[in-house]
mmCIF file of C-alpha atoms in Angstrom:
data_model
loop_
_atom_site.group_PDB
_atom_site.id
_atom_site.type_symbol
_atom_site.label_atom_id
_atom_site.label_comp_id
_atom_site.label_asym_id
_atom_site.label_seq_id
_atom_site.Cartn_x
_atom_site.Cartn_y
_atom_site.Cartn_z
ATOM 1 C CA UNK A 154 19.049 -21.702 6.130
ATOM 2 C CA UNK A 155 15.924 -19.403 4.926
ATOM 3 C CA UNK A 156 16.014 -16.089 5.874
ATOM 4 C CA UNK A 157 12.825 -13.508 4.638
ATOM 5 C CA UNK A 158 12.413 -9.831 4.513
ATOM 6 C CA UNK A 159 10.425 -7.154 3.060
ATOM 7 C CA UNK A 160 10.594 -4.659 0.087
ATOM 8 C CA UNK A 161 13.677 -3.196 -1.512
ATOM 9 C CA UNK A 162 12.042 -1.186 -4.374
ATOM 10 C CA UNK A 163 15.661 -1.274 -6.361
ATOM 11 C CA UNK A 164 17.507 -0.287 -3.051
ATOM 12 C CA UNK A 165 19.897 -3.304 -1.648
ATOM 13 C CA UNK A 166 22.220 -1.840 1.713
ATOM 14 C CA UNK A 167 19.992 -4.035 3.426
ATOM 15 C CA UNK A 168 22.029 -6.949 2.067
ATOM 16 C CA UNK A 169 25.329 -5.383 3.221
ATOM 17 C CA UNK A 170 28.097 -7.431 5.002
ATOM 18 C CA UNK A 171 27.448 -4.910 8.039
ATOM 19 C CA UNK A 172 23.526 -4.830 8.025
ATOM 20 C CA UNK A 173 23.325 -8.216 7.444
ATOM 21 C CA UNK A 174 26.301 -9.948 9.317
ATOM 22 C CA UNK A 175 25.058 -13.838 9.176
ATOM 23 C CA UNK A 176 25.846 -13.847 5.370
ATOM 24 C CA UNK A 177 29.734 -14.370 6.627
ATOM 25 C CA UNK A 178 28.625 -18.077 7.637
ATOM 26 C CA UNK A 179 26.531 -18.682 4.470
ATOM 27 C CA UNK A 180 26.782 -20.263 1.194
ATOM 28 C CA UNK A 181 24.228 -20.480 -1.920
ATOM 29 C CA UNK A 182 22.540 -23.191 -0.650
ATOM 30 C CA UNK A 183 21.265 -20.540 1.630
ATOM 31 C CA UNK A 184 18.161 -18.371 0.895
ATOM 32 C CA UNK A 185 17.149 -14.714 1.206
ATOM 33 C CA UNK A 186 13.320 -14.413 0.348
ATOM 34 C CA UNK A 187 12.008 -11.368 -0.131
ATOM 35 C CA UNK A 188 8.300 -10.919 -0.226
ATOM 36 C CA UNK A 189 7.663 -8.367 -3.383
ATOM 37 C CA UNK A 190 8.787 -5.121 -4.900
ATOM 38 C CA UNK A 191 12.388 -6.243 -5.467
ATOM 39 C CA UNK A 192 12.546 -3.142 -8.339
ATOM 40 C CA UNK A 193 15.573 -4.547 -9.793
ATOM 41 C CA UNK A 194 14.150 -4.973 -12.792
ATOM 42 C CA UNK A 195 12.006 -1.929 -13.193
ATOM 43 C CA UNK A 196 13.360 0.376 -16.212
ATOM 44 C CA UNK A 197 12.451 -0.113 -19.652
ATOM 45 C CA UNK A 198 15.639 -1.957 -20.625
ATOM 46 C CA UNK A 199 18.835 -2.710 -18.409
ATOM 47 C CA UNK A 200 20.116 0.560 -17.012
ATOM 48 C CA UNK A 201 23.464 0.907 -15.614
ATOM 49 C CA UNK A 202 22.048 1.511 -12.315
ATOM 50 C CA UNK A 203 20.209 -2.231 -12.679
ATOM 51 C CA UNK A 204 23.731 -3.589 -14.142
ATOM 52 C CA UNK A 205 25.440 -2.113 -11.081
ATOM 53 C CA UNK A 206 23.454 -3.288 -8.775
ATOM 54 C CA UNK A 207 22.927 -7.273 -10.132
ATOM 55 C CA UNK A 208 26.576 -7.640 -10.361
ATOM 56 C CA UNK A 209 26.678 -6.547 -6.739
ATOM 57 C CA UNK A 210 24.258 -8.756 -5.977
ATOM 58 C CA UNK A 211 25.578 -11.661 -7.770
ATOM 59 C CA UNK A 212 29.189 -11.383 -5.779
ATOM 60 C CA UNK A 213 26.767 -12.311 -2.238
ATOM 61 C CA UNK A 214 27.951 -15.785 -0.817
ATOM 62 C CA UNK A 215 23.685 -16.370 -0.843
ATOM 63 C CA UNK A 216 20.445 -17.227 -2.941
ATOM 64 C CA UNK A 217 17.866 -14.095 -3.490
ATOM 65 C CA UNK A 218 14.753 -15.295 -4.467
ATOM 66 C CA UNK A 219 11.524 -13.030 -4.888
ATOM 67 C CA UNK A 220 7.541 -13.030 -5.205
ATOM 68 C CA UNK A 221 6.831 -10.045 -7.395
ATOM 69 C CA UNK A 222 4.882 -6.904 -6.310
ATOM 70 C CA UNK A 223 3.178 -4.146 -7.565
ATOM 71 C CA UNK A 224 6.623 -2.399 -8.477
ATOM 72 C CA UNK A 225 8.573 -4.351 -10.747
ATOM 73 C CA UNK A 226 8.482 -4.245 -14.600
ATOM 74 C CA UNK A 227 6.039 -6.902 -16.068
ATOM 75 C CA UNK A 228 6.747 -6.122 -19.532
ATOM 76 C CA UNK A 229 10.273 -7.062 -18.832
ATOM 77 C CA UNK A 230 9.906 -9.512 -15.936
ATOM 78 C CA UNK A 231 7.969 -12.080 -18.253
ATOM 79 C CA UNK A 232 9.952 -11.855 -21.428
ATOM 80 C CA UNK A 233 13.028 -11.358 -20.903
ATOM 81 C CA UNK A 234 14.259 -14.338 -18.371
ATOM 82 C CA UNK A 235 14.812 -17.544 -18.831
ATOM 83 C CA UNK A 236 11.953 -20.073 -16.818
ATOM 84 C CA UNK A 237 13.728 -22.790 -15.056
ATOM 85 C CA UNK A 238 13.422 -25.559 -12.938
ATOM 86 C CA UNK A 239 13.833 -24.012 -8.798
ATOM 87 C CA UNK A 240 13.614 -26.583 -6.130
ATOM 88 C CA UNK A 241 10.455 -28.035 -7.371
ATOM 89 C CA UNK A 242 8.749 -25.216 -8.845
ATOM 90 C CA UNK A 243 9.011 -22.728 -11.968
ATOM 91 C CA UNK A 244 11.451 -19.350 -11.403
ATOM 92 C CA UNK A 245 12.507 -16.788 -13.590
ATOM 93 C CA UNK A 246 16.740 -17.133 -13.314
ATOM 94 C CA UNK A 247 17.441 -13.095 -13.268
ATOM 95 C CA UNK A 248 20.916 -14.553 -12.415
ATOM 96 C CA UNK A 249 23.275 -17.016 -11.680
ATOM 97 C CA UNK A 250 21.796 -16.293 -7.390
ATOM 98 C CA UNK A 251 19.120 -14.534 -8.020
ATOM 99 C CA UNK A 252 15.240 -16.051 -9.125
ATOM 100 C CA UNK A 253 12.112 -14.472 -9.969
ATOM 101 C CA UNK A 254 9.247 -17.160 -7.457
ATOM 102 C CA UNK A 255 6.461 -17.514 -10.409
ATOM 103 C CA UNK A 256 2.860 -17.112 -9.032
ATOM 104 C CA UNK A 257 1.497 -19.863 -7.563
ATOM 105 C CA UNK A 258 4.377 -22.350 -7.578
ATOM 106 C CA UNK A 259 5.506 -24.248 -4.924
ATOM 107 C CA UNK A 260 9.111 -24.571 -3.785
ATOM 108 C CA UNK A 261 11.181 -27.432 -1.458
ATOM 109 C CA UNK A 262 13.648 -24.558 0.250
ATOM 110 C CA UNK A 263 16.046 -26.640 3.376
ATOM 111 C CA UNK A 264 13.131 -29.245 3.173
ATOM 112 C CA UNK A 265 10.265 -26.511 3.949
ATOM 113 C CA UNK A 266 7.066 -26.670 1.479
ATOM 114 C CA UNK A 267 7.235 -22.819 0.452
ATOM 115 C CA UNK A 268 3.867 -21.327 -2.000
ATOM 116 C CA UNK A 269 4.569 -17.934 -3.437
ATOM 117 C CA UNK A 270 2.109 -15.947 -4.856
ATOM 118 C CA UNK A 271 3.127 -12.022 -6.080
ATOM 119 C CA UNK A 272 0.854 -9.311 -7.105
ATOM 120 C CA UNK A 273 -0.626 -6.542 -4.623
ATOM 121 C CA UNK A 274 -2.039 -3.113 -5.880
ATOM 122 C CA UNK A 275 -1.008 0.105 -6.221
ATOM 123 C CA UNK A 276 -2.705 2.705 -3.860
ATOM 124 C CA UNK A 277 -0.828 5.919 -5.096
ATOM 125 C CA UNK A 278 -2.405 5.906 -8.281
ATOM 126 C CA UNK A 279 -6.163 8.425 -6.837
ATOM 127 C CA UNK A 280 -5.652 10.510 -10.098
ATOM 128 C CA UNK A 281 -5.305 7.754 -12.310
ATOM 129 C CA UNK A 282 -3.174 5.675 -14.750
ATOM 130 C CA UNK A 283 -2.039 7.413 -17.873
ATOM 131 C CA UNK A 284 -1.668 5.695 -21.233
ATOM 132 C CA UNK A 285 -0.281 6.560 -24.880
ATOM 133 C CA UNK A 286 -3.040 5.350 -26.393
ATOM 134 C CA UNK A 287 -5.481 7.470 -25.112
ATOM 135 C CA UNK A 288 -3.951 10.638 -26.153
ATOM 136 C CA UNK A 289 -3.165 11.596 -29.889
ATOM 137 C CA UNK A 290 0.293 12.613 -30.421
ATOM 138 C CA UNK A 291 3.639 11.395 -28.165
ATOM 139 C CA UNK A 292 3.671 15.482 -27.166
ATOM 140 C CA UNK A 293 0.336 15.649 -25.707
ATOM 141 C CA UNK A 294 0.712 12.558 -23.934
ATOM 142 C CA UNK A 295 4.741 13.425 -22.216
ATOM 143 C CA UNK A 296 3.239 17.209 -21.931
ATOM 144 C CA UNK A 297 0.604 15.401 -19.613
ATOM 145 C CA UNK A 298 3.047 13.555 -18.044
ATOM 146 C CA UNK A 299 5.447 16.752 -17.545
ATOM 147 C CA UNK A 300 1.881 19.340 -16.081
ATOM 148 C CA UNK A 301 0.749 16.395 -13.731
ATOM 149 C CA UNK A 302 4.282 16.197 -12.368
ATOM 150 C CA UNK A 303 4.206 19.989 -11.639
ATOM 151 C CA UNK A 304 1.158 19.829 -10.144
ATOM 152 C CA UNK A 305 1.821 16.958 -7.939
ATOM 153 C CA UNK A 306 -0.841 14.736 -8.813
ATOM 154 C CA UNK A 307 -0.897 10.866 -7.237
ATOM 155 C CA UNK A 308 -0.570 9.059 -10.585
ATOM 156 C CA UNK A 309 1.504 6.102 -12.645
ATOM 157 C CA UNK A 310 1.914 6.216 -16.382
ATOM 158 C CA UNK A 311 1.182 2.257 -17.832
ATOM 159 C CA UNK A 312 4.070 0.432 -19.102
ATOM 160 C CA UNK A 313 6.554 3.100 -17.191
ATOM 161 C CA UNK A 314 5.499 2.997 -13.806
ATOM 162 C CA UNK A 315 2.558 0.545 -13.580
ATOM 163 C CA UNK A 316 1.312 -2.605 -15.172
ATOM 164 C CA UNK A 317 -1.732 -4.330 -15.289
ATOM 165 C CA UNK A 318 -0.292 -7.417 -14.275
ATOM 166 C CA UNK A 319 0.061 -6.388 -11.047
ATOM 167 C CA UNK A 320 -2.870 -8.477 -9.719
ATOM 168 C CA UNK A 321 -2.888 -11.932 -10.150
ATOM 169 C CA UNK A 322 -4.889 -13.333 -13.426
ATOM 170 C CA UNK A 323 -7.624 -15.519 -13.124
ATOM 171 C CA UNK A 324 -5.168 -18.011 -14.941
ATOM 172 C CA UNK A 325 -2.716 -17.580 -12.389
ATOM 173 C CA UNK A 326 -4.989 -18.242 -9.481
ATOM 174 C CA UNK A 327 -6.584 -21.310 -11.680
ATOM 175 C CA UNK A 328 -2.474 -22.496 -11.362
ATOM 176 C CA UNK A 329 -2.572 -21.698 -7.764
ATOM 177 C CA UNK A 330 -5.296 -23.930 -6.953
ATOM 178 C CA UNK A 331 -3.886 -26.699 -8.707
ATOM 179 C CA UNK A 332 -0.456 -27.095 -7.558
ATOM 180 C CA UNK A 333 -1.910 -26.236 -3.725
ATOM 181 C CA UNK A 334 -4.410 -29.350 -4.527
ATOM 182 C CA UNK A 335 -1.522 -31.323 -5.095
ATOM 183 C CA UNK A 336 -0.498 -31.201 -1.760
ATOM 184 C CA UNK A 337 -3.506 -31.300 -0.242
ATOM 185 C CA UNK A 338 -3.984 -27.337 0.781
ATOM 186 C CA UNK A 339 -0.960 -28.380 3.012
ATOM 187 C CA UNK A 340 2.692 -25.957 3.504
ATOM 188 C CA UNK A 341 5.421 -24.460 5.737
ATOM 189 C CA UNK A 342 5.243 -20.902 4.327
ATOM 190 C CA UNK A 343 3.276 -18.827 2.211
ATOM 191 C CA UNK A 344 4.907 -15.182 0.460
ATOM 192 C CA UNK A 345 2.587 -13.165 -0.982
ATOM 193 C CA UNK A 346 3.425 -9.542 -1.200
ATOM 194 C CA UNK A 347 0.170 -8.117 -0.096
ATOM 195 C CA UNK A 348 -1.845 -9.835 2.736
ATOM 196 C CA UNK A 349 -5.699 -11.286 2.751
ATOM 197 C CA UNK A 350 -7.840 -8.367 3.580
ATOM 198 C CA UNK A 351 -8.761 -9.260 7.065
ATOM 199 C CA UNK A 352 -4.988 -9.174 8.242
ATOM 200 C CA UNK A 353 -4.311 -5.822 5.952
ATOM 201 C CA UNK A 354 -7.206 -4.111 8.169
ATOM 202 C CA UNK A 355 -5.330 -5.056 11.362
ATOM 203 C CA UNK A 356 -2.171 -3.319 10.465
ATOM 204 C CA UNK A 357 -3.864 0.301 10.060
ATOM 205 C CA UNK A 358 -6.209 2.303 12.155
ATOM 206 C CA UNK A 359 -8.325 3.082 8.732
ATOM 207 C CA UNK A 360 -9.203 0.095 6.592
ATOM 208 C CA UNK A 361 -7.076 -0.512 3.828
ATOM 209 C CA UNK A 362 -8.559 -0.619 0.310
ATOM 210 C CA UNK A 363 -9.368 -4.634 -0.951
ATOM 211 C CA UNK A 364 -8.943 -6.025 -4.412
ATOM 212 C CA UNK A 365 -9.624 -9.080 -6.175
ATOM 213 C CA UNK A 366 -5.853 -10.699 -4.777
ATOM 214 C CA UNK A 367 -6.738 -9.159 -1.350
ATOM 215 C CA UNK A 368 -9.987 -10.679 -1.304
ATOM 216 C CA UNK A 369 -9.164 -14.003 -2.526
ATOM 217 C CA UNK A 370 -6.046 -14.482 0.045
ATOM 218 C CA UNK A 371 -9.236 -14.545 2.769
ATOM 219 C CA UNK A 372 -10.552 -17.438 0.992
ATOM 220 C CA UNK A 373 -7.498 -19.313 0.603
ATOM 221 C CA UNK A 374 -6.551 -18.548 4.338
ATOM 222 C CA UNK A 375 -9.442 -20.420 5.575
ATOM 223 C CA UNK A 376 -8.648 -23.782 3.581
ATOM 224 C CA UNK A 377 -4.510 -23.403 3.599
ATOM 225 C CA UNK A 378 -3.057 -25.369 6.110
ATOM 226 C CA UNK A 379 0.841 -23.607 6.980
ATOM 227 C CA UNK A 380 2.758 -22.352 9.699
ATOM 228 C CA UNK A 381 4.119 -19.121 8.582
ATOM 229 C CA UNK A 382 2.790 -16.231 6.286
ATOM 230 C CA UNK A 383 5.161 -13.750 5.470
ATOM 231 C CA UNK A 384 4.292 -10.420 3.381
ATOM 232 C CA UNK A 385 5.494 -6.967 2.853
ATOM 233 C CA UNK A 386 3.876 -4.014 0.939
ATOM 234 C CA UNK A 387 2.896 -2.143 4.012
ATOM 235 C CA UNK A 388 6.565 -0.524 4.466
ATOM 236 C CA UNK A 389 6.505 -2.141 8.385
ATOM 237 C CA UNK A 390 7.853 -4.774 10.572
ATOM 238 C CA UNK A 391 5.146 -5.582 12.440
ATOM 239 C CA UNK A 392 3.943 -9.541 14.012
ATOM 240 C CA UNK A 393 0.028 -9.572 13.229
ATOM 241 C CA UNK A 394 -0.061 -12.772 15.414
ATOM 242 C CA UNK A 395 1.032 -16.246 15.533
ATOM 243 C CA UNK A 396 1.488 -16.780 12.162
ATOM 244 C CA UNK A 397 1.211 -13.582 10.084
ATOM 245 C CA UNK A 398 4.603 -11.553 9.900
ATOM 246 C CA UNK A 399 4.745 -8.345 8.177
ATOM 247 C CA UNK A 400 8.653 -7.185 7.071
ATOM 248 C CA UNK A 401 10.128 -4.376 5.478
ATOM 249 C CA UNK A 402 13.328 -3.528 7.029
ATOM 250 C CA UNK A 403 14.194 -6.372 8.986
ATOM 251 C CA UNK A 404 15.461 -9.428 7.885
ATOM 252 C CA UNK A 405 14.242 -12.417 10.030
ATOM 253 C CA UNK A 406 15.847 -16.586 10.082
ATOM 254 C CA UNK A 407 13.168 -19.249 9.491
ATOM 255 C CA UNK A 408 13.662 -21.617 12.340
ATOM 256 C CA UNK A 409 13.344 -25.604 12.168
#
């Protein structure tokens, strides 16, 4: 069985026995997908918070696989994991039940053709991105920091809070392309973590800022042939239509 939901952003009750009741029946040949900002990896080395929470996750009778979003640690995400062979595609083994989906891989999940793609953008960032190396001592730059906190400014600080990988390289979309041409522009499910821009505008009643990921998942929507595109990001369970589905919360059962 597949089962897909939406962000956790380091936060996992979702997953409890009681929330999520159908893990009594499963086993880990099942999967969990969850379309971006897992957060489980997300300080600057393993915190007991993260070591709390993997070894909970690890004792779950299922699979947890994610894309990545615009929350996770990239620094860490990349480096530190081993890359292994996943049902026909390249994952980052976080655990012994729980994978990192690598951009634009394809997976063979319960004999379903699954391309994952992670990256979105951050929109809470209108004051900007602060870095150490534009400021000249470690005091100005944490007394920045400290005064922007205070004054409540919409900002991330690089390599704490935000990363530039966050959006898809053009290396990674190269990859993409190529593994999608070897099946002929032709699965059951995308998971990207942010949506092409035409659905994103449909979920708001203001349009929702594009990117270069946002703007590209247009493109790739008109030549993909699937069934199912799931996504998250936009903190709602919502159905677009037929075959966009946005989740947060809820945690839905692919069907045959």
């Amino acid at each position: 069985m597949i089962y897909v939901t939406g962000d956790c952003h380091s936060e996992f009750n979702k997953f409890s026995s009681s929330a999520f009741p159908e893990q009594k029946e499963m086993t880990r040949d099942d999967t969990v997908i969850v379309c971006g900002d897992f957060g489980l990896i997300w300080d600057k080395e393993e915190s007991s918070y993260e070591k709390y929470w993997l070894k909970w996750l690890s004792e779950k009778p299922f699979t947890i696989v994610f894309v990545d979003g615009n929350h996770e640690n990239f620094d860490r995400l990349n480096t530190e994991f081993e890359i292994v062979e996943f049902h026909g595609g390249k994952a980052h083994k976080i655990s012994d039940n729980v994978y990192h989906l690598m951009r634009g891989e394809i997976y063979d999940i319960d004999g379903k053709k699954i391309f994952a793609l992670g990256g979105a953008s951050c929109h809470d960032i209108k004051d900007g991105i602060l870095s150490r190396e534009n400021f000249a001592s470690e005091y100005e730059f944490k007394d920045t920091i400290r005064k922007w906190n205070k004054w409540k400014k919409e900002f991330r600080v690089e390599h704490l809070s935000w990363w530039k990988e966050e959006l898809p390289s053009g290396e990674e979309l190269k990859h993409a392309e190529e593994k999608l041409a070897e099946v002929n522009y032709s699965v059951d499910i995308v998971i990207t973590h942010c949506a092409p821009q035409k659905i994103a505008d449909c979920i708001f009643s203001s349009p929702v800022p594009s990117d270069s990921l946002t703007l590209y998942l247009d493109e790739l929507e008109k030549k993909l042939n699937f069934k199912y595109w799931f996504f998250g990001h936009y903190h709602e369970d919502k159905k677009i239509n037929d075959k966009f589905i946005l989740l947060y919360d809820q945690i839905v059962k692919i069907g045959k």
